[in-house]
Amino acid sequence: MSRKVSIQTLADQLGLSKYAVSRALSGKTGVSESTRARVLELARALGYRQNTPGSASPPASPNPTNFAEPPFVLICMNQLNRGEPHYWQRVLSGIISGCNEQGWHHVIVSPSLDMPDKHIAPEKAIAPHLDWTSCAGIIVMGAFPHTVLQQLVQTGRPMILVDHQEPLLNCDTISHDNLEAGITAARYLMSKQCRRIGLITDDGRAASFAQRKIGIELALNHFHTEASEAVSFKTWNVAYENGRWVDKLAAAIERLPVEERPDAWIGANDDIALQWMHRLQQMGISVPGHCLVIGIDNVYTAATSSPPLTTVHLCKEELGQRAVEALQRRIERPGTPKETVMLSTTLIPRESA
């Protein structure tokens, strides 16, 4: 058997990183079983021989994935989302579960949203207390300013964006199909003969809200080409984080003639839909007697509200787990084109619609 076959030889022929090949050969976690099988098959075919005790070890790779044991994943989470239990905490739970399955540790940080200091190394600016030689990669949860994302990219670690897209960065993205969620909600309401649909959203809060709105508009435009009946659509843009939006919207609706009020409402997320449904009932507007209400997310409280909220289900834990799978793939195949993975959505009909 030739002794000239190296880990680098195997990595080059398979299109993998040296890190992935090394872990596959040593039987360690961090690579999929299919990848391990490919590595072992090629190693046998080429006559690769692992170093025996006393033989010289291969030189350390400068690749940042050649980290010390055990590796960890850096999870970047906006400080505003850290206490949110219905969505982001469930996504985080999925990420942590995925890391555990891979045998990876995890570290959660909330990077500063201020402009980065160009004179400080990005690793020191983001998390100066960490030993970055053990960092396998970065998972970014939600929206961050472009300057922060650039700083994260400059660390040289593979990075996965969760529920946020940044076309100018060469990063894999895992998100829900928010366009589909909007289309699903609108089509369902139109199937219930609703012809005056109102959307409550916050345009500046999240890209997912904007995508859901576009999906609703696409569904309505398609309906107009197929039917002679007109469907009116109006968007109420509210300051979602400010709890006073409910009172302001209620005052605006009470000023409208009854025949101009929406006969169906879509909340950009379940929390908006639940707050508004409660306020409608306080105003003497029955749900679903006088109008229908639908949300998007399928949070736990949607099933226990009165009436239970019709919603579009988003796979939150699965979203986090898929982010870890995407990171694993990026580590194993660092030179492959970036991917955008969309998880499909499902309608959950309940009594509110």
XYZ file of C-alpha atoms in Angstrom:
353
model
C 0.000 0.000 0.000
C 1.209 3.449 -0.834
C 2.119 5.681 2.042
C 1.785 8.803 -0.144
C -2.007 8.998 0.143
C -2.786 11.748 2.650
C -5.897 13.193 4.240
C -5.541 16.111 1.830
C -5.554 13.655 -1.106
C -8.819 12.153 0.094
C -10.326 15.577 0.795
C -9.433 16.877 -2.691
C -10.906 13.873 -4.495
C -14.120 13.912 -2.465
C -14.562 17.675 -2.409
C -14.535 17.687 1.402
C -12.590 19.591 4.023
C -9.630 17.979 5.786
C -11.591 18.319 9.015
C -14.483 16.210 7.656
C -12.149 13.528 6.266
C -10.160 13.356 9.500
C -13.257 12.914 11.652
C -14.685 10.298 9.280
C -11.477 8.261 9.396
C -11.219 8.472 13.178
C -14.870 7.530 13.779
C -15.699 10.819 15.492
C -18.943 12.764 15.375
C -19.457 15.821 13.194
C -19.929 14.092 9.824
C -22.898 12.206 8.408
C -22.844 8.437 8.007
C -23.085 8.749 4.226
C -20.011 11.008 4.200
C -18.142 8.645 6.501
C -18.931 5.746 4.142
C -17.640 7.683 1.114
C -14.409 8.584 2.900
C -13.744 5.039 4.092
C -14.512 3.560 0.679
C -12.050 5.883 -1.085
C -9.439 5.390 1.636
C -9.586 1.631 1.120
C -9.477 1.995 -2.665
C -6.407 4.240 -2.595
C -4.640 2.285 0.128
C -4.653 5.103 2.664
C -2.890 4.107 5.897
C -3.533 6.055 9.090
C -0.585 7.092 11.205
C 0.442 4.485 13.767
C 1.797 5.364 17.212
C 5.295 6.692 16.869
C 4.888 7.828 13.276
C 4.985 11.463 12.359
C 1.661 13.268 12.520
C 0.495 15.263 9.497
C 1.131 18.996 9.741
C -1.660 21.086 11.250
C -3.941 22.677 8.707
C -4.346 26.468 8.715
C -8.012 25.931 7.985
C -10.062 27.400 10.882
C -12.107 24.197 11.079
C -9.023 22.350 12.333
C -10.006 23.170 15.899
C -9.256 21.545 19.202
C -11.678 19.133 20.858
C -14.503 19.542 21.592
C -15.811 21.972 18.945
C -18.585 24.461 19.606
C -21.106 26.349 17.479
C -21.463 30.080 18.048
C -25.167 31.005 18.061
C -25.806 34.707 17.467
C -29.172 35.814 18.786
C -30.585 39.327 18.865
C -31.029 40.483 22.444
C -34.673 41.383 21.720
C -35.422 37.756 20.770
C -33.732 36.035 23.712
C -36.789 36.302 25.943
C -39.359 35.509 23.238
C -40.794 32.067 24.129
C -43.170 31.315 21.259
C -40.898 31.440 18.215
C -37.193 32.086 18.687
C -36.792 30.027 21.841
C -38.272 27.063 19.989
C -35.919 27.616 17.048
C -33.052 27.811 19.536
C -34.196 24.546 21.098
C -33.927 22.908 17.690
C -30.417 24.275 17.159
C -29.245 23.024 20.555
C -30.804 19.603 19.889
C -29.015 19.427 16.535
C -25.687 20.407 18.116
C -26.102 17.703 20.757
C -26.712 15.090 18.063
C -23.467 16.101 16.355
C -21.503 16.063 19.593
C -20.966 19.828 19.381
C -21.175 22.286 22.244
C -22.912 25.617 21.737
C -22.327 29.170 22.907
C -25.010 31.878 22.659
C -23.951 35.501 22.175
C -25.743 38.749 21.323
C -23.320 40.797 19.174
C -23.416 44.570 19.496
C -25.503 46.243 16.796
C -23.189 49.252 16.743
C -20.733 49.895 13.936
C -17.725 47.582 14.451
C -14.323 48.975 15.387
C -12.103 48.287 12.364
C -9.007 48.230 14.564
C -10.210 45.216 16.572
C -10.136 41.656 15.244
C -13.704 40.485 14.561
C -13.322 37.552 16.976
C -12.379 39.924 19.804
C -15.197 42.316 18.969
C -17.851 39.589 18.875
C -16.837 37.319 21.772
C -13.452 38.159 23.327
C -13.920 35.551 26.083
C -14.005 32.570 23.704
C -11.251 30.328 22.378
C -12.056 30.678 18.688
C -9.774 27.811 17.698
C -12.587 25.498 18.828
C -15.348 27.247 16.851
C -16.834 24.938 14.195
C -19.092 27.607 12.722
C -21.685 30.293 13.304
C -25.487 30.182 13.227
C -27.196 33.578 13.070
C -30.791 33.696 14.290
C -32.928 36.374 12.654
C -32.072 39.808 11.355
C -28.844 41.647 12.086
C -27.415 44.763 10.403
C -25.264 44.060 7.359
C -22.210 45.469 9.146
C -22.572 42.902 11.948
C -22.992 40.042 9.474
C -19.897 41.204 7.588
C -17.938 41.143 10.828
C -19.082 37.581 11.492
C -18.045 36.511 7.984
C -14.583 37.995 8.553
C -13.924 35.419 11.280
C -13.483 32.875 8.497
C -15.944 30.416 10.029
C -18.759 28.880 7.979
C -21.970 30.782 8.717
C -25.657 29.872 8.409
C -28.430 32.489 8.417
C -31.739 31.437 10.005
C -34.973 33.158 8.893
C -33.031 36.024 7.326
C -31.598 36.537 3.848
C -28.588 38.646 2.924
C -27.927 38.329 -0.844
C -24.611 40.206 -0.677
C -23.096 37.584 1.642
C -22.092 34.132 0.417
C -23.931 32.306 3.218
C -26.365 29.426 3.343
C -29.870 30.376 4.473
C -32.511 28.287 6.244
C -35.958 29.819 6.580
C -39.659 29.176 6.381
C -41.459 29.706 3.108
C -43.083 32.915 4.300
C -44.345 33.649 0.795
C -46.239 30.370 0.863
C -47.596 31.175 4.339
C -49.125 34.407 3.061
C -50.581 32.720 -0.009
C -52.075 29.949 2.140
C -53.733 32.364 4.564
C -55.253 34.513 1.818
C -56.498 31.603 -0.285
C -58.129 29.993 2.719
C -60.030 33.176 3.592
C -61.163 33.620 -0.001
C -62.397 30.013 0.002
C -64.572 31.072 2.961
C -66.146 33.774 0.741
C -64.307 36.624 2.480
C -64.085 39.626 0.160
C -62.758 42.409 2.408
C -59.434 41.271 3.863
C -57.320 43.286 6.276
C -53.676 42.602 7.123
C -52.098 43.811 10.374
C -48.318 43.922 10.121
C -45.205 45.893 11.027
C -43.343 46.682 7.808
C -40.064 47.532 9.496
C -39.827 44.636 11.925
C -38.767 41.591 9.917
C -38.196 40.371 6.378
C -40.574 37.488 7.114
C -43.447 39.951 7.640
C -42.719 41.571 4.265
C -42.596 38.190 2.528
C -45.917 37.132 4.048
C -47.501 40.358 2.801
C -46.188 39.724 -0.711
C -47.637 36.214 -0.585
C -51.059 37.587 0.350
C -50.920 40.097 -2.500
C -49.907 37.369 -4.971
C -52.870 35.230 -3.927
C -55.270 38.154 -4.284
C -53.902 39.130 -7.693
C -54.267 35.548 -8.906
C -57.850 35.466 -7.616
C -58.675 38.612 -9.581
C -57.616 36.924 -12.817
C -59.838 33.885 -12.153
C -63.048 35.413 -10.749
C -65.315 38.303 -11.537
C -65.795 39.125 -7.856
C -63.580 41.850 -6.480
C -61.631 41.377 -3.264
C -60.569 44.492 -1.382
C -57.338 44.363 0.551
C -56.027 46.889 3.054
C -52.877 46.844 5.169
C -52.722 48.392 8.628
C -49.089 48.992 9.510
C -48.650 49.104 13.295
C -45.758 49.526 15.724
C -45.869 45.924 16.901
C -43.471 46.331 19.826
C -45.580 49.196 21.129
C -48.626 47.742 22.893
C -50.716 50.822 22.107
C -51.201 49.730 18.485
C -54.332 47.775 19.460
C -56.109 50.866 20.821
C -55.138 52.991 17.802
C -56.331 50.385 15.325
C -59.576 49.863 17.237
C -60.315 53.598 17.097
C -59.667 53.621 13.337
C -61.967 50.659 12.719
C -64.789 52.129 14.816
C -64.728 55.195 12.583
C -65.289 53.067 9.480
C -68.825 52.328 8.257
C -69.770 48.728 9.017
C -69.937 47.826 5.311
C -66.321 48.958 4.835
C -64.834 46.985 7.716
C -62.899 43.826 6.830
C -64.826 40.578 7.007
C -61.516 38.773 7.576
C -58.247 39.680 9.299
C -54.757 38.255 8.885
C -52.164 38.862 11.591
C -48.569 38.886 10.336
C -47.946 36.550 13.262
C -50.119 34.775 15.807
C -49.445 37.265 18.565
C -50.846 40.102 16.466
C -53.839 37.978 15.469
C -54.564 36.924 19.058
C -54.343 40.465 20.443
C -56.599 41.803 17.700
C -59.151 38.979 18.024
C -59.447 39.715 21.737
C -59.959 43.421 21.040
C -62.586 42.744 18.371
C -64.595 40.775 20.917
C -64.310 43.646 23.399
C -65.724 45.915 20.671
C -68.747 43.629 20.303
C -67.520 42.168 17.008
C -67.983 38.401 17.135
C -65.285 36.026 15.865
C -66.178 34.100 13.754
C -69.751 35.443 13.724
C -69.028 38.891 12.238
C -65.524 38.330 10.845
C -62.804 35.701 10.595
C -59.282 35.918 12.020
C -56.190 33.966 10.987
C -52.563 34.127 12.150
C -49.196 32.771 11.062
C -46.802 30.790 13.328
C -48.933 28.263 15.258
C -47.718 29.224 18.710
C -48.908 27.164 21.676
C -51.482 29.741 22.808
C -53.200 29.703 19.399
C -54.819 26.368 20.217
C -56.068 27.483 23.645
C -57.422 30.935 22.776
C -61.158 31.649 22.732
C -62.030 30.846 20.037
C -58.999 28.742 19.021
C -57.047 30.579 16.339
C -56.809 29.357 12.766
C -53.166 29.679 11.768
C -50.420 28.668 9.362
C -47.976 26.284 11.031
C -44.246 27.010 10.883
C -41.806 24.238 11.892
C -39.774 26.090 14.497
C -37.728 23.318 16.124
C -37.126 21.745 12.719
C -35.863 25.100 11.438
C -33.145 25.076 14.096
C -32.221 21.459 13.422
C -31.932 22.101 9.684
C -29.598 25.010 10.399
C -27.215 22.614 12.160
C -27.484 20.175 9.238
C -26.626 23.022 6.854
C -23.593 23.930 8.968
C -22.442 20.313 8.967
C -22.754 20.188 5.174
C -20.859 23.444 4.781
C -18.018 22.113 6.947
C -17.886 18.887 4.949
C -18.187 20.564 1.543
C -16.773 24.069 1.905
C -16.501 24.848 -1.818
C -20.050 24.037 -2.908
C -22.488 26.788 -4.006
C -24.493 28.442 -1.267
C -27.968 27.087 -0.595
C -31.295 28.609 0.378
C -33.564 26.037 2.052
C -37.241 26.840 2.565
C -39.361 24.780 4.958
C -42.942 24.431 3.775
C -45.949 25.577 5.825
C -49.265 23.943 6.776
C -52.714 25.393 7.400
C -54.220 24.603 10.829
C -57.991 25.348 10.628
C -59.655 26.178 13.944
C -62.806 27.974 15.105
C -61.662 31.594 14.509
C -61.956 30.951 10.769
